[in-house]
Coordinates of C-alpha atoms and ligand atoms in Angstrom, one line a residue:
M21 CA -5.2 -106.4 46.0
R22 CA -5.2 -107.0 42.3
I23 CA -8.4 -107.8 40.5
F24 CA -9.6 -108.3 37.0
I25 CA -12.7 -106.4 35.8
R26 CA -14.5 -107.8 32.8
A27 CA -16.8 -104.9 31.8
W28 CA -19.5 -104.6 29.2
R29 CA -18.4 -101.9 26.7
Q30 CA -20.9 -100.5 24.3
K31 CA -20.3 -97.1 22.7
N32 CA -24.0 -96.2 22.2
A33 CA -27.5 -97.6 22.0
E34 CA -26.9 -98.8 18.4
A35 CA -23.4 -100.1 18.7
E36 CA -22.6 -103.8 19.4
G37 CA -21.3 -104.4 22.8
K38 CA -18.6 -106.8 24.1
M39 CA -16.9 -107.7 27.4
V40 CA -13.4 -106.2 27.9
T41 CA -11.0 -107.3 30.6
Y42 CA -8.9 -104.8 32.6
A43 CA -6.4 -105.5 35.4
L44 CA -6.5 -103.2 38.4
D45 CA -3.8 -103.0 41.1
G46 CA -3.9 -101.4 44.5
V47 CA -7.6 -102.0 45.3
S48 CA -8.4 -101.6 48.9
E49 CA -11.0 -103.7 50.7
H50 CA -12.3 -100.4 52.1
M51 CA -13.2 -99.0 48.7
S52 CA -16.8 -99.0 47.6
F53 CA -17.5 -100.8 44.3
L54 CA -18.0 -97.4 42.6
E55 CA -14.8 -96.0 44.1
M56 CA -13.0 -99.0 42.6
L57 CA -14.6 -98.1 39.2
D58 CA -13.5 -94.5 39.7
V59 CA -9.9 -95.7 40.1
L60 CA -10.2 -97.9 37.0
N61 CA -11.6 -95.0 35.1
E62 CA -8.7 -92.8 36.1
Q63 CA -6.4 -95.5 34.9
L64 CA -8.3 -95.8 31.6
T65 CA -8.3 -92.0 31.1
F66 CA -4.5 -91.9 31.9
E67 CA -4.0 -94.5 29.2
G68 CA -6.0 -92.5 26.7
E69 CA -9.0 -94.9 26.7
D70 CA -12.7 -94.1 27.1
P71 CA -13.7 -94.4 30.8
I72 CA -16.5 -96.9 31.6
A73 CA -19.9 -95.1 31.8
F74 CA -22.0 -95.9 34.8
D75 CA -24.7 -94.2 36.8
S76 CA -24.4 -92.9 40.4
D77 CA -25.6 -89.9 42.4
C78 CA -26.0 -90.0 46.2
R79 CA -23.6 -93.0 46.8
E80 CA -25.4 -93.5 50.1
G81 CA -28.0 -96.1 49.0
I82 CA -30.9 -93.7 48.8
C83 CA -31.3 -92.3 45.3
G84 CA -31.5 -95.5 43.3
M85 CA -29.3 -94.2 40.4
C86 CA -26.6 -96.9 40.6
G87 CA -27.2 -100.4 39.4
I88 CA -24.8 -102.9 37.9
V89 CA -25.1 -106.6 37.4
I90 CA -22.0 -108.0 39.2
N91 CA -21.1 -111.6 38.5
G92 CA -24.6 -112.2 37.3
L93 CA -26.3 -110.7 40.4
A94 CA -28.2 -107.4 40.5
H95 CA -26.0 -105.1 42.7
G96 CA -23.6 -108.0 43.3
P97 CA -23.1 -110.5 46.1
E98 CA -24.6 -108.5 48.9
V99 CA -28.2 -107.4 49.2
T100 CA -27.6 -103.7 48.9
T101 CA -27.1 -101.0 46.3
T102 CA -24.0 -101.1 44.1
C103 CA -22.7 -97.9 45.8
Q104 CA -23.0 -99.5 49.2
L105 CA -21.2 -102.7 48.1
H106 CA -17.5 -102.7 49.3
M107 CA -14.5 -104.4 47.8
R108 CA -14.2 -106.5 51.0
S109 CA -16.8 -108.7 49.4
F110 CA -14.0 -109.8 46.9
K111 CA -10.6 -111.2 47.2
D112 CA -7.2 -110.8 45.6
G113 CA -7.1 -112.2 42.1
D114 CA -10.8 -112.2 41.6
H115 CA -12.3 -111.9 38.1
I116 CA -15.4 -109.7 38.3
D117 CA -17.9 -109.5 35.5
I118 CA -19.9 -106.2 35.3
E119 CA -22.8 -105.6 33.0
P120 CA -25.8 -103.2 32.7
W121 CA -29.3 -104.1 33.8
R122 CA -30.5 -106.5 31.2
A123 CA -34.2 -105.9 30.2
K124 CA -36.0 -105.0 27.0
A125 CA -37.6 -102.1 28.7
F126 CA -34.2 -100.7 29.9
P127 CA -32.3 -100.1 26.7
V128 CA -28.5 -99.6 27.1
I129 CA -27.4 -96.0 26.5
K130 CA -23.7 -96.6 26.9
D131 CA -21.6 -99.2 28.7
L132 CA -23.3 -99.8 32.1
V133 CA -25.9 -97.0 31.7
V134 CA -29.5 -97.9 30.8
D135 CA -32.5 -95.8 30.1
R136 CA -34.9 -96.3 33.0
G137 CA -37.5 -93.7 31.7
A138 CA -40.0 -96.5 31.7
F139 CA -40.2 -96.3 35.5
D140 CA -40.9 -92.5 35.3
R141 CA -43.8 -93.2 32.9
I142 CA -45.3 -95.8 35.2
I143 CA -45.1 -93.2 38.0
Q144 CA -46.7 -90.6 35.7
A145 CA -49.6 -93.0 35.0
G146 CA -50.8 -93.0 38.6
G147 CA -48.2 -92.3 41.2
Y148 CA -49.9 -89.1 42.6
I149 CA -52.8 -88.0 44.7
S150 CA -55.2 -85.2 44.1
A151 CA -55.8 -84.2 47.8
P152 CA -55.1 -80.5 48.3
T153 CA -51.6 -79.8 49.6
G154 CA -50.6 -77.0 51.8
S155 CA -49.3 -76.8 55.3
A156 CA -49.1 -80.2 57.2
P157 CA -52.6 -81.2 58.5
E158 CA -53.2 -81.9 62.2
A159 CA -51.8 -85.4 62.7
N160 CA -55.0 -86.9 64.2
A161 CA -57.3 -85.5 61.6
A162 CA -57.0 -88.6 59.4
P163 CA -56.2 -91.6 61.6
V164 CA -54.2 -94.4 59.9
A165 CA -53.9 -97.8 61.4
K166 CA -50.4 -98.6 62.6
H167 CA -50.0 -101.6 60.4
D168 CA -51.2 -99.7 57.3
A169 CA -48.8 -96.8 58.1
D170 CA -45.9 -99.3 58.6
D171 CA -46.7 -101.1 55.3
A172 CA -47.1 -97.8 53.4
F173 CA -43.8 -96.6 54.7
S174 CA -42.0 -99.8 53.9
A175 CA -43.4 -99.7 50.3
A176 CA -42.3 -96.1 50.0
T177 CA -38.7 -97.1 50.7
C178 CA -38.5 -98.4 47.1
I179 CA -35.8 -96.3 45.5
A180 CA -36.7 -97.4 41.9
C181 CA -33.2 -98.7 41.3
G182 CA -34.4 -101.4 38.9
A183 CA -32.7 -104.4 40.5
C184 CA -36.0 -106.2 40.6
V185 CA -36.3 -106.0 36.9
A186 CA -32.7 -107.0 36.3
A187 CA -33.0 -110.0 38.6
C188 CA -36.3 -111.2 37.2
P189 CA -36.1 -113.9 34.5
N190 CA -39.2 -112.4 33.0
G191 CA -37.9 -108.8 33.1
S192 CA -40.9 -107.9 35.2
A193 CA -41.2 -104.6 37.1
M194 CA -44.2 -105.8 39.1
L195 CA -42.4 -105.3 42.5
F196 CA -41.6 -101.7 41.7
T197 CA -45.1 -101.1 40.4
A198 CA -46.6 -102.8 43.4
A199 CA -44.5 -100.7 45.8
K200 CA -45.7 -97.5 44.2
V201 CA -49.3 -98.6 44.1
T202 CA -49.2 -99.7 47.7
H203 CA -47.6 -96.8 49.4
L204 CA -50.4 -94.4 48.2
G205 CA -53.2 -97.0 48.2
L206 CA -52.8 -97.8 52.0
L207 CA -53.2 -94.1 53.0
P208 CA -56.5 -92.1 53.2
Q209 CA -55.0 -89.5 50.8
G210 CA -54.5 -92.1 48.2
Q211 CA -58.1 -93.4 48.1
P212 CA -59.8 -91.2 45.5
E213 CA -57.5 -92.5 42.7
R214 CA -56.9 -96.0 44.2
D215 CA -58.8 -97.9 41.4
S216 CA -57.6 -95.9 38.5
R217 CA -54.1 -95.8 39.8
V218 CA -53.6 -99.5 39.9
I219 CA -55.2 -100.0 36.5
N220 CA -53.3 -97.3 34.8
M221 CA -49.9 -98.2 36.3
V222 CA -50.2 -101.9 35.5
A223 CA -51.3 -100.9 31.9
Q224 CA -48.3 -98.7 31.6
H225 CA -46.0 -101.4 33.0
D226 CA -47.2 -103.8 30.3
A227 CA -47.0 -101.1 27.5
E228 CA -43.4 -100.5 28.4
G229 CA -42.5 -104.1 27.6
F230 CA -41.9 -105.4 31.1
G231 CA -42.7 -109.1 31.5
G232 CA -45.4 -110.6 33.7
C233 CA -44.8 -111.8 37.3
T234 CA -44.8 -115.5 37.8
N235 CA -44.0 -115.4 41.5
I236 CA -40.3 -116.4 41.1
G237 CA -39.2 -114.1 43.9
E238 CA -35.8 -113.0 42.5
C239 CA -37.0 -109.4 42.7
T240 CA -37.5 -109.4 46.4
A241 CA -34.3 -111.4 47.0
S242 CA -32.2 -108.7 45.3
C243 CA -34.2 -105.7 46.5
P244 CA -31.9 -103.4 48.5
K245 CA -34.9 -102.1 50.5
G246 CA -36.4 -105.5 51.2
I247 CA -39.8 -104.9 49.5
P248 CA -41.6 -108.2 50.2
L249 CA -43.3 -110.3 47.5
S250 CA -46.6 -109.8 49.4
T251 CA -46.6 -106.3 47.9
I252 CA -47.4 -107.8 44.5
A253 CA -50.2 -109.9 46.1
R254 CA -51.7 -106.6 47.4
L255 CA -51.4 -105.1 43.9
N256 CA -53.2 -108.0 42.4
R257 CA -56.0 -107.7 45.0
D258 CA -56.3 -104.0 44.2
L259 CA -56.3 -104.7 40.5
L260 CA -59.0 -107.4 40.7
G261 CA -61.1 -105.2 42.9
A262 CA -60.8 -102.2 40.6
L263 CA -61.7 -104.2 37.6
S264 CA -64.7 -105.8 39.3
R265 CA -65.9 -102.3 40.2
G266 CA -65.7 -101.5 36.5
E267 CA -62.9 -98.9 36.8
A268 CA -61.0 -98.0 33.6
Ligands
LIG317 S1 -25.8 -93.9 44.0 FE1 -27.7 -93.4 45.1 S2 -28.4 -95.4 45.6 FE2 -26.4 -95.8 44.8

């Protein structure tokens, strides 16, 4: 099929960006969205133009590197990662707008690539445990209730892609922060730092310039891993509890 890509082009963080339209022929419905961009970039390179910069790594929906706003939606029309989106979701003659994640805390580096270092700094603020590591302990030494184990595992599936931030009208990263607080906070190994973790991670979230959560829910609707909005409610409970205990 023949499609028209209207892509955000921005040479560097300081340059002004603009949307530029490219026509692309021979797009197969079996291509992934990123494979389609690879073909477009080959065409641009062949024509002597700068290829469109975008992030990717695993291309299997597990690393969280890819992320493009496609026709106004984080990761496009399917609830999945950009690398797992396929061209069968589009049709011949479609015009497709592609933009980087839009958020003050995710400055554009080039074209569709943004700096998501803010997520790393939130993790550094509390996404760890101090329990001694070593060989795997005996499985029954620290019993964990099934529902806690399930909720911790489901929170741990967050791949930190940033779709929640891109989708949120407030540019809030509260779903990401809540997932990281929850997956350690529900397990016995995460208890010693539970209070300081939630306080420090939320403080870092705010310091990075992410907006506040007003329970709109766009984050969870666009999350490729289906992290539920209730994860944020759990973070709020943890935060209020920690503050009432006088943790800082
Ligand atoms: S490239 Fe790894 S999740 Fe998309």
